[in-house]
XYZ file of C-alpha atoms in Angstrom:
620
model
C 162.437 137.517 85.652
C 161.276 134.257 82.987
C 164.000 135.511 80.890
C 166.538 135.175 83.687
C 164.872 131.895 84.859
C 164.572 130.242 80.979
C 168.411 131.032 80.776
C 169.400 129.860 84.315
C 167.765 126.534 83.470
C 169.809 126.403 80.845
C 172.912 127.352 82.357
C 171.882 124.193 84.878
C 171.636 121.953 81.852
C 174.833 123.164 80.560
C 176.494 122.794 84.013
C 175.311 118.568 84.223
C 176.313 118.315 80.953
C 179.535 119.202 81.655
C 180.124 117.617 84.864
C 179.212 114.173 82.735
C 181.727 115.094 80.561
C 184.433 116.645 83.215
C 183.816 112.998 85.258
C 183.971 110.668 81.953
C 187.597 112.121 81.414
C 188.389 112.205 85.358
C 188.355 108.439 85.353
C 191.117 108.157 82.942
C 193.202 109.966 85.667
C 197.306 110.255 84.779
C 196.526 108.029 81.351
C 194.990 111.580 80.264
C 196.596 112.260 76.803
C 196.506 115.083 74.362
C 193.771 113.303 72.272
C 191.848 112.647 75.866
C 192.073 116.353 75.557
C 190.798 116.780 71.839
C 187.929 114.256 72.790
C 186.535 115.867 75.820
C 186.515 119.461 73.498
C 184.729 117.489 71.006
C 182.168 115.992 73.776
C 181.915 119.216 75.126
C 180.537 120.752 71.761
C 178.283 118.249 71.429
C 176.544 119.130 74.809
C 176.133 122.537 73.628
C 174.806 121.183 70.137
C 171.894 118.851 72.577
C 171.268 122.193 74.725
C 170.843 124.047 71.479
C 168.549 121.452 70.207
C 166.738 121.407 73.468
C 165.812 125.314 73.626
C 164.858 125.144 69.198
C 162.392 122.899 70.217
C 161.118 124.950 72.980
C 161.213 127.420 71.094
C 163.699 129.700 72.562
C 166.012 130.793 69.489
C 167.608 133.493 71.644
C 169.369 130.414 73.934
C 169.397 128.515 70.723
C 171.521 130.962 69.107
C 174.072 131.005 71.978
C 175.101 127.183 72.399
C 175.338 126.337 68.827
C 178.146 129.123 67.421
C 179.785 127.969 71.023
C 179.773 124.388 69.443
C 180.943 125.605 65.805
C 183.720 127.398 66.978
C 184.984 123.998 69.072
C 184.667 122.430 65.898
C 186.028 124.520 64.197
C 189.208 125.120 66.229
C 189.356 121.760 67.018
C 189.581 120.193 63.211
C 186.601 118.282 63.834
C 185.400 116.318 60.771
C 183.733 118.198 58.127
C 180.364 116.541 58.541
C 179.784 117.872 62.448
C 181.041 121.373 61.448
C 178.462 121.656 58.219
C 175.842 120.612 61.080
C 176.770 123.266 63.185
C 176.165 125.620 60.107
C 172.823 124.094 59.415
C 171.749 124.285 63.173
C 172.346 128.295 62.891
C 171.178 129.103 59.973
C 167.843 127.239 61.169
C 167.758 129.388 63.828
C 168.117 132.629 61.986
C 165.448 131.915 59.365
C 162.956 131.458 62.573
C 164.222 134.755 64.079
C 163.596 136.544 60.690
C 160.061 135.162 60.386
C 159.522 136.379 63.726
C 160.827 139.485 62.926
C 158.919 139.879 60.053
C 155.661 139.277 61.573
C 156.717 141.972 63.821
C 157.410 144.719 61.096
C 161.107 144.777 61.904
C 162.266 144.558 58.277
C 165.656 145.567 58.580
C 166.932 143.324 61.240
C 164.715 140.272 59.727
C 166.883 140.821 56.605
C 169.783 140.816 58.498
C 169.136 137.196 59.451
C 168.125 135.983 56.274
C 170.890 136.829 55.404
C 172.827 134.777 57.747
C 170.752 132.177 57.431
C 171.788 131.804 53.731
C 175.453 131.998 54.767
C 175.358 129.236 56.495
C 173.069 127.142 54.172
C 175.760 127.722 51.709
C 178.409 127.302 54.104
C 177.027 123.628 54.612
C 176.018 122.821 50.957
C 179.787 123.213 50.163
C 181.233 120.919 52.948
C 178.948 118.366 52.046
C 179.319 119.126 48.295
C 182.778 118.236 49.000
C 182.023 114.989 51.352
C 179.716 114.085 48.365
C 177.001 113.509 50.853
C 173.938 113.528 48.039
C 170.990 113.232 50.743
C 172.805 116.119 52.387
C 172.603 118.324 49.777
C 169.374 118.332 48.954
C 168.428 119.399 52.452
C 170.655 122.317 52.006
C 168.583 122.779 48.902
C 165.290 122.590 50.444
C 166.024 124.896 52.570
C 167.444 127.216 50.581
C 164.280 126.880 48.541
C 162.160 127.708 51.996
C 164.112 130.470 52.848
C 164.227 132.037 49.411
C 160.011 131.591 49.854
C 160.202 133.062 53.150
C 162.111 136.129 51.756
C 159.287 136.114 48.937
C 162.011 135.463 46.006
C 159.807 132.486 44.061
C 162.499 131.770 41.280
C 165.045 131.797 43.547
C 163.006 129.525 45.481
C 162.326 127.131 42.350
C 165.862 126.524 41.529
C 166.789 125.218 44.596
C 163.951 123.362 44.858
C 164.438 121.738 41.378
C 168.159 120.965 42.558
C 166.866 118.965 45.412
C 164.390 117.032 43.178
C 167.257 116.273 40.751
C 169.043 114.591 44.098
C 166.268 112.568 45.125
C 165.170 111.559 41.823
C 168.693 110.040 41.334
C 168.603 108.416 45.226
C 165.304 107.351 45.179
C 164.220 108.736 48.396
C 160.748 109.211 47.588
C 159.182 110.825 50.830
C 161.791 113.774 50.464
C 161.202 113.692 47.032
C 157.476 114.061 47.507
C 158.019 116.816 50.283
C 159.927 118.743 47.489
C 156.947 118.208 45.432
C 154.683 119.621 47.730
C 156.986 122.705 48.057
C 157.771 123.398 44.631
C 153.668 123.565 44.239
C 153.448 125.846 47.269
C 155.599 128.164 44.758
C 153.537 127.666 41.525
C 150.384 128.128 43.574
C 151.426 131.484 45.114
C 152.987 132.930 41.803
C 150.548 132.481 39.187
C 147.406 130.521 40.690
C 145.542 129.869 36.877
C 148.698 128.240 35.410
C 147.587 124.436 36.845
C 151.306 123.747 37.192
C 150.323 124.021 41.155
C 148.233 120.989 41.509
C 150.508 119.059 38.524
C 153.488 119.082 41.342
C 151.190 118.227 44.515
C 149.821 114.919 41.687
C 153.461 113.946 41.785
C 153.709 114.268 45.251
C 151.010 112.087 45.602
C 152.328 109.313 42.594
C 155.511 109.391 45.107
C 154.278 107.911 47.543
C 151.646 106.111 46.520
C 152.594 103.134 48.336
C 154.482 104.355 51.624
C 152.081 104.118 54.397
C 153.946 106.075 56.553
C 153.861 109.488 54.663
C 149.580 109.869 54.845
C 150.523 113.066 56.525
C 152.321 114.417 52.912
C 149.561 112.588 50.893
C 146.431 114.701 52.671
C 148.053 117.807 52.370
C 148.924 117.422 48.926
C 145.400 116.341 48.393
C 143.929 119.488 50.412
C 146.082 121.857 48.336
C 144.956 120.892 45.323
C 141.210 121.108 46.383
C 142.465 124.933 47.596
C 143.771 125.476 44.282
C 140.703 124.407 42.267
C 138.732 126.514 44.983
C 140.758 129.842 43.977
C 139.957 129.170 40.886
C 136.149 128.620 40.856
C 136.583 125.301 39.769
C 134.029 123.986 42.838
C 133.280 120.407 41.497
C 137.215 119.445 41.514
C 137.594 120.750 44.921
C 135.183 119.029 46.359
C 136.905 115.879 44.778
C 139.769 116.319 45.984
C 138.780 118.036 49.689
C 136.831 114.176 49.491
C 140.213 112.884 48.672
C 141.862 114.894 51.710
C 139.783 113.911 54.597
C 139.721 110.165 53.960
C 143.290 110.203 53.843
C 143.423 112.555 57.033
C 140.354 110.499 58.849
C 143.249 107.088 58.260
C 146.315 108.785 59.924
C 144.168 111.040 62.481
C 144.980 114.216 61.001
C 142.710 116.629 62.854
C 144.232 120.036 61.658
C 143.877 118.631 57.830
C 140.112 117.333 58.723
C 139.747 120.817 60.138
C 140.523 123.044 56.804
C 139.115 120.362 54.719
C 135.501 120.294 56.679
C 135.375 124.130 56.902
C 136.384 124.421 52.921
C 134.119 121.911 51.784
C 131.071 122.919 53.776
C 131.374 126.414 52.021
C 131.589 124.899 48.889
C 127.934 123.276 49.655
C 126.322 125.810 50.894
C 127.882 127.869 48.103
C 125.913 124.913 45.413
C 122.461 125.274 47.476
C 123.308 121.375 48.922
C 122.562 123.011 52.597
C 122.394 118.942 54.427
C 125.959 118.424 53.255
C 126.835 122.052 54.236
C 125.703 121.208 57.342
C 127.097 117.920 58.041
C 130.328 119.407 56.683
C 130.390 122.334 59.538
C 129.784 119.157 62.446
C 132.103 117.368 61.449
C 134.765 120.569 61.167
C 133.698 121.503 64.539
C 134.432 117.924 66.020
C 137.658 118.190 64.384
C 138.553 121.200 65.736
C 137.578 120.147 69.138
C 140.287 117.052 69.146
C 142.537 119.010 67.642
C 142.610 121.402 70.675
C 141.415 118.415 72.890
C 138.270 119.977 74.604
C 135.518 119.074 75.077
C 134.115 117.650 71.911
C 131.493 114.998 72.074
C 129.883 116.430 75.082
C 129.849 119.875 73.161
C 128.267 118.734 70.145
C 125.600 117.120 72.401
C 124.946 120.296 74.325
C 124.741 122.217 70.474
C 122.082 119.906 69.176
C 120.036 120.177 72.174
C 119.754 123.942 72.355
C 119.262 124.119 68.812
C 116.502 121.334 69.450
C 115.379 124.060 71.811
C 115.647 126.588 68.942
C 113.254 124.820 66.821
C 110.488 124.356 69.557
C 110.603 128.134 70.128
C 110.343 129.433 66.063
C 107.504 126.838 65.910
C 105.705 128.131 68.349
C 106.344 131.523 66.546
C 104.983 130.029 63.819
C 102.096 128.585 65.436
C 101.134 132.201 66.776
C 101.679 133.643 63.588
C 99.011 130.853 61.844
C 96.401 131.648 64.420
C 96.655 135.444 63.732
C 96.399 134.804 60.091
C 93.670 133.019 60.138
C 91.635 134.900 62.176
C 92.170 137.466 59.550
C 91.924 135.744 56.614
C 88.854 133.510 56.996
C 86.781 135.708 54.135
C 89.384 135.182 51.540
C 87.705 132.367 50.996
C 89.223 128.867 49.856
C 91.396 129.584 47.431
C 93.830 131.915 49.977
C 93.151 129.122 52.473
C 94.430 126.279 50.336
C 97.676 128.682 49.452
C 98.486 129.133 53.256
C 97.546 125.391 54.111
C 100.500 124.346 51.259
C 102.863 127.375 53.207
C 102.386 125.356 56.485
C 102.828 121.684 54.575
C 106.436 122.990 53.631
C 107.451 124.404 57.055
C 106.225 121.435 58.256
C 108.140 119.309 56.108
C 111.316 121.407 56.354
C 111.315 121.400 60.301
C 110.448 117.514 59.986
C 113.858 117.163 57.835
C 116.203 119.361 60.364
C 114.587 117.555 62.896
C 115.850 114.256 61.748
C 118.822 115.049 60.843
C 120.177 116.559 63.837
C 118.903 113.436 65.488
C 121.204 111.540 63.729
C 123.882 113.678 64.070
C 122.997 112.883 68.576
C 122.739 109.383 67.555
C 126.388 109.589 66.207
C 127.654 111.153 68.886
C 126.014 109.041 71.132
C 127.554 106.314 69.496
C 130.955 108.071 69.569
C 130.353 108.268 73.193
C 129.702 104.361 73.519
C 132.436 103.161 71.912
C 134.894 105.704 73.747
C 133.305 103.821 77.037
C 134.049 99.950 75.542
C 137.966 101.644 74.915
C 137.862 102.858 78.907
C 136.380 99.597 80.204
C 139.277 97.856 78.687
C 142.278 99.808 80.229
C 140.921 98.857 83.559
C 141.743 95.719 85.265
C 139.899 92.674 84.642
C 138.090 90.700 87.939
C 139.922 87.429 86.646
C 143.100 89.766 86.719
C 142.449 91.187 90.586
C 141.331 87.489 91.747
C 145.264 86.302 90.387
C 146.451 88.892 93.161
C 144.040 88.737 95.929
C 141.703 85.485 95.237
C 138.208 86.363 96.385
C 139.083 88.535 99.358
C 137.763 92.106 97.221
C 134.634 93.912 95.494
C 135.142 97.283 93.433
C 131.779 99.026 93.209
C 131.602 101.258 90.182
C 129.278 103.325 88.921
C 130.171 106.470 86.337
C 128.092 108.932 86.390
C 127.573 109.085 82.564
C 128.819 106.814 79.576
C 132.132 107.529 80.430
C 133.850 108.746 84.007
C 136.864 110.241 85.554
C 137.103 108.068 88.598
C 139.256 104.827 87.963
C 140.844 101.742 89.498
C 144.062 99.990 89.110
C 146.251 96.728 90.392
C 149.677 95.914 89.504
C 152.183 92.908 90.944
C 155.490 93.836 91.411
C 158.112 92.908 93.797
C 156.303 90.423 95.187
C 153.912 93.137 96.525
C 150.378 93.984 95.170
C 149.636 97.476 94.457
C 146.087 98.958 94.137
C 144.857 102.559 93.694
C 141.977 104.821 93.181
C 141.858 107.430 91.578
C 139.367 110.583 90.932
C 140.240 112.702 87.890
C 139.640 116.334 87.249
C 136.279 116.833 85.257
C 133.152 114.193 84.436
C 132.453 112.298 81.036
C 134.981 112.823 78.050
C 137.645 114.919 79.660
C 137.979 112.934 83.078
C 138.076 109.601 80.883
C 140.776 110.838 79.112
C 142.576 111.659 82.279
C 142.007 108.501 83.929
C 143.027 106.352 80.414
C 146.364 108.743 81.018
C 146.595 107.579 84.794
C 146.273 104.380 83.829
C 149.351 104.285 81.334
C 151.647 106.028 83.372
C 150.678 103.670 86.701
C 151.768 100.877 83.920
C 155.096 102.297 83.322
C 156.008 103.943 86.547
C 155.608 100.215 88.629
C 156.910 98.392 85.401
C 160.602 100.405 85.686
C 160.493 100.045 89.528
C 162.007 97.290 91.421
C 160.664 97.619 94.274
C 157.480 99.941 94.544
C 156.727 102.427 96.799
C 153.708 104.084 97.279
C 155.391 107.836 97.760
C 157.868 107.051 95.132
C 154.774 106.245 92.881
C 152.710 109.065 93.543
C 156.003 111.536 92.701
C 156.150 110.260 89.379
C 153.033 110.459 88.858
C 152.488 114.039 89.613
C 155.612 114.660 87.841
C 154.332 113.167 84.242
C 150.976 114.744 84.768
C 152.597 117.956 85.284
C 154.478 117.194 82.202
C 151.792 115.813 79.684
C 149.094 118.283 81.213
C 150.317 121.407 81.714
C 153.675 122.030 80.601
C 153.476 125.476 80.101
C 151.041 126.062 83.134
C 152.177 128.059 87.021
C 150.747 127.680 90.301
C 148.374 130.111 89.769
C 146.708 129.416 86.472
C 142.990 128.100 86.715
C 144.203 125.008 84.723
C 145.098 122.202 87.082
C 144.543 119.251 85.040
C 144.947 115.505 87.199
C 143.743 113.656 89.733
C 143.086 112.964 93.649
C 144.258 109.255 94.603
C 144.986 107.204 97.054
C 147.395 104.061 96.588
C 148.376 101.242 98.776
C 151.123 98.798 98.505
C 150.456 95.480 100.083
C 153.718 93.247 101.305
C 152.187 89.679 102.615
C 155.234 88.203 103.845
C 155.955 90.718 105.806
C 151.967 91.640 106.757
C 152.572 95.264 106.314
C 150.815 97.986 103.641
C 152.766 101.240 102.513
C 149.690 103.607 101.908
C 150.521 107.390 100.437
C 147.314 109.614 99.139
C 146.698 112.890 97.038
C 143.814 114.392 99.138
C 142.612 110.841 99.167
C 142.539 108.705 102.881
C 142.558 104.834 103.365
C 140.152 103.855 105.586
C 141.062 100.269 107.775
C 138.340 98.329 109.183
C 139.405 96.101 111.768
C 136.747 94.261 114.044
C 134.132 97.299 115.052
C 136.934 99.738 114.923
C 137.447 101.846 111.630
C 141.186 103.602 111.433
C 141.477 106.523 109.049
C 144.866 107.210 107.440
C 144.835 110.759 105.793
C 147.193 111.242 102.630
C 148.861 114.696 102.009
C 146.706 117.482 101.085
C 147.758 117.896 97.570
C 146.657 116.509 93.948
C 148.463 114.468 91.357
C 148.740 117.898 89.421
C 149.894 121.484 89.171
C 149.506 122.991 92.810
C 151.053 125.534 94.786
C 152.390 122.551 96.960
C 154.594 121.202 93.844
C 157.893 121.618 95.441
C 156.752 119.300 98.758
C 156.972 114.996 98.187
C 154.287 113.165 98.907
C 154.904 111.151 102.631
C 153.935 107.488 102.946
C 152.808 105.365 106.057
C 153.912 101.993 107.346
C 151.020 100.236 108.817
C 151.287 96.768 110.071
C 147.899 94.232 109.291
C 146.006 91.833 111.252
C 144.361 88.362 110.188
C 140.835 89.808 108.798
C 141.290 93.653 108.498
C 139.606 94.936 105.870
C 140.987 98.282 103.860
C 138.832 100.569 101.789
C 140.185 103.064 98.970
C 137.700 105.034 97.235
C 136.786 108.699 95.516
C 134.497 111.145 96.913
C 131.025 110.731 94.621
C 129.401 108.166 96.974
C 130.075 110.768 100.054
C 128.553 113.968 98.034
C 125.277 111.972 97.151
C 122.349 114.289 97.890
C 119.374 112.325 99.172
C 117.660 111.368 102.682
C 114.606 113.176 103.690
C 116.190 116.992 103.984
C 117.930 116.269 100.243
C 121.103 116.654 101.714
C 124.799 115.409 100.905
C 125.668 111.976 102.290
C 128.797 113.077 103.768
C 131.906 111.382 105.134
C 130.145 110.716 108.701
C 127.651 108.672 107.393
C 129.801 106.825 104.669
C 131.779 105.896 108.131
C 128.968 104.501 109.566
C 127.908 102.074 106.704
C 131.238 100.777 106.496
C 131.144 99.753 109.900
C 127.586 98.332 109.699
C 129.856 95.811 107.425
C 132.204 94.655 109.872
C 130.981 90.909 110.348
C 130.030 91.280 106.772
C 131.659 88.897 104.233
C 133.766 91.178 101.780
C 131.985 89.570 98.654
C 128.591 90.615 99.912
C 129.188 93.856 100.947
C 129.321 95.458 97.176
C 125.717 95.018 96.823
C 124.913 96.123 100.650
C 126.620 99.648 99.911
C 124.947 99.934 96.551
C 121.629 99.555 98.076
C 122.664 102.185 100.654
C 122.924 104.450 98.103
C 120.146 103.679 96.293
C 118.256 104.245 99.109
C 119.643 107.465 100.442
C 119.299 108.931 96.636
C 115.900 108.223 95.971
C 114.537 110.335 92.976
C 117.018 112.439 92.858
C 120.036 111.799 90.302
C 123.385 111.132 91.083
C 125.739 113.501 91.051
C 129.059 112.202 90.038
C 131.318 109.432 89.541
C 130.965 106.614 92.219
C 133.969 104.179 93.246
C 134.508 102.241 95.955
C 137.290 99.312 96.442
C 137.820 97.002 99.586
C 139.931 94.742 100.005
C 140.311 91.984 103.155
C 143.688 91.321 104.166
C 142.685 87.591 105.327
């Protein structure tokens, strides 16, 4: 059934990629020519060449390999120029070279030979068109990867010669990043063929001389680095490794390279531990496992917090071991005499001392994570609006009351002009700390560019493109009944003065309107900004017409589930209800501090229990 579906969508893409083409040459109408005819054949294969490229991308060769033959045999027919056809053959022999690698992992030998084979045709086949076009740059991508495939097919001097071809090419037209991914490649050969020649890490040097000054190719520059320190490390040469792993991860830490940072860490720390330098060893493994967080983006920070307290925890427990263990020794030892006294008392000194120095250093290691924490916090206070910003829009006439449950949260708010409407939201993302900030920095973005390419906002027409790029970003790959429903619940309001009317919509999120001693609740639909089982239904928005003095209130759920009170019992909507209306005759700017103090008062000891955010607004 996905098979059928992942082709049907494609079939779809074809079929609205041909309409654009079938109405482009409609409009002609009876001026329709033969070389109309000839263009629309040569528009045509270049739809399947962008549906090809689509599903290569994705991933999905099979579909891959059915729309770009289609577009060589246009071409071909057609006497399209040279230069689109040795694409075409390029394009499929890409294709084949990932089936065959597939197919090798697999153990099917025979038919992964079959497409390296076919893959090499058509390298060939497009090294001689553009041979013949004298397209140098061209060439040497033929070349290279010629020179991967003959690596793939484990044929090294093979491999080599094409490679060296391609150098030759870029040497002469001085495109240095190419030349320095050659580089990289033709040490990738010497590396695997004979590791204790040193020609390996002589190539991956030159890589690095290439480039030297081209800030944009860091990327090709750590991994040269890193394979050198691999190649030293197969060799037992540990003190140039570590040079050069040193080498790798300051050029990965400068262009955020978290899977280099990973290897590098993980390499190096062994390498430490290997020498007897166990603190480096050990910073070495942190700092791989912090990588390796990012790099999957999970939970990090908050992990590595959680790791030093149980092994903080770990500590306690062996010393009080240890403590045991003293007591029972000494009970039995006392009429040893000094001397065996004195030798145990210098045993103890250096546990002592040893525990002392773990201690310390794993509270720096929570310091720096702390700190990591902090400074992620400064980056989320800045993506949301400043007061100066709001007071532009609305003057005085508002308070946001905001209080994150840790350094960071997941609940956020937002204000945008547009239209000559004001449009405010709040938002409650999936998770707490780390993950829900990065959810609500995400919200925040897309709110940006969603209003920004609108002319005229609407609150439903907002929230549907919202949902539809967190579906995207979050879980591309994710169905209605995975346990992964990364986004948000939100409510969002679009305020039109002239006309004294509000457009509210809301993703399990309701807009309360106080107006004189009456409050008026306004439910959204019940469904998140995220992957749902709802995904096909829009959200709905409601007209609602102001008075001189209402007052609207748009907020997220943490000040509702406060435990607290007598009992220790959640807040709850009811009595969130009540102290808004308590505020009725209250002016809006003082009624911040009056709900804080609520809440204060209702929580008492007890801690609070998740992001808090509440925003009114009086529509004066």
């Amino acid at each position: 059934m996905h098979h059928q579906m992942k082709h049907l969508f494609f079939v779809w893409l074809f079929a609205c990629c041909l309409a654009c083409c079938t109405d482009r040459r409609a409009a002609d109408g009876d001026r329709a020519t033969a070389s109309d005819s000839i263009r629309h054949i040569y528009e045509l294969a270049d739809e399947y060449t962008r549906i090809g490229d689509i599903a290569y991308k994705q991933g999905k060769y099979d579909v891959a390999m059915e729309y770009f033959p289609k577009a060589l045999h246009l071409r071909r027919e057609n006497n399209a120029h040279d230069s689109l056809i040795a694409l075409s053959y390029l394009n499929i022999g890409s294709v084949c070279q990932k089936n065959a690698g597939q197919e090798m992992i697999d153990g099917m030998v025979e038919q992964a030979d079959a497409h390296f084979q076919q893959a090499e045709r058509h390298y060939l086949d497009a090294l001689n068109i553009y041979e013949r076009l004298k397209q140098e740059q061209k060439q040497a991508l033929c070349l290279n990867n010629l020179g991967s495939l003959a690596d793939d097919r484990s044929q090294p001097e093979k491999a080599l010669a094409f490679y060296r071809q391609s150098e030759e090419i870029y040497l002469r037209t001085g495109h240095v990043k190419e030349l320095a991914t050659i580089y990289c490649n033709i040490g990738k050969i010497y590396r695997f063929m004979d590791g204790k020649t040193g020609e390996a890490p002589t190539y991956y040097r030159k890589a690095i001389a290439a480039i030297r000054h081209q800030p944009d190719a860091l990327d090709i520059a750590a991994e040269a680095y890193s394979a050198i320190a691999s190649f030293f490390d197969e060799t037992e040469m540990p003190d140039s490794a570590i040079v050069y792993f040193d080498k790798a991860i300051e050029t990965a830490h400068a262009a955020n390279l978290y899977d280099i940072l990973q290897y590098a860490y993980r390499k190096r720390s062994r390498l430490h531990f290997v020498r007897g330098d166990y603190r480096k060893a050990y910073h070495d493994q942190v700092s791989y496992k912090i990588a390796d967080d990012s790099l999957n983006n999970k939970e990090a920070i908050q992990r590595r917090i959680r790791q030093s307290m149980l092994h903080d925890f770990d500590l306690e427990q062996q010393a009080q071991l240890h403590r045991n263990r003293v007591q029972r020794i000494l009970l039995l030892t006392l009429s040893a005499g000094a001397l065996l006294l004195s030798l145990f008392a210098v045993v103890v000194w250096r546990n002592y001392l040893r525990k002392k120095k773990l201690h310390l250093l794993l509270s720096q290691q929570q310091k720096d994570i702390t700190d990591s924490i902090e400074s992620a916090s400064m980056i989320q206070k800045a993506t949301l609006p400043p007061p100066d910003y709001i007071r532009s829009m609305l003057g005085e006439q508002f308070f946001v009351l905001y209080k994150p449950l840790g350094i960071v949260s997941g609940d956020f708010y937002w204000f945008a002009r547009k239209g000559g409407c004001t449009v405010a939201a709040a938002a409650d993302c999936t998770g707490h700390g780390v993950p829900g900030a990065i959810v609500s920095m995400l919200g925040i973005s897309l709110l940006d560019k969603i209003v920004a390419r609108m002319e005229t906002p609407t609150a439903d027409g907002i929230l549907n493109e919202l949902r539809t790029e967190i579906v995207r970003l979050l879980n591309p790959e994710a169905k209605t009944g995975d346990d992964t429903r990364n986004g948000m619940d939100i409510a969002l309001v679009v305020i039109d003065a002239d006309r004294r009317e509000m457009e509210f919509a809301g993703a399990n999120n309701p807009l309360y309107l106080l107006r004189d001693e009456s409050l008026l609740i306004y439910n959204g639909n019940r469904m998140p900004i995220g992957l749902s089982d709802r995904m096909n239904e829009p959200f709905t928005a409601v007209r609602i017409p102001y008075r001189h003095n209402d007052t609207i209130y748009l907020f997220s759920d943490g000040y509702a589930d406060q435990f607290g009170g007598e009992r220790g019992e959640r807040l709850k909507r009811k009595r969130f209800k009540e102290h808004l209306l308590s505020l009725w005759k209250t002016p809006i700017a003082q009624q911040s501090a009056l709900l804080e103090a609520k809440h204060l008062a209702w929580k008492g000891t007890l801690e609070q229990v998740d992001d808090i955010l509440i925003m009114g607004i009086n529509l004066s």
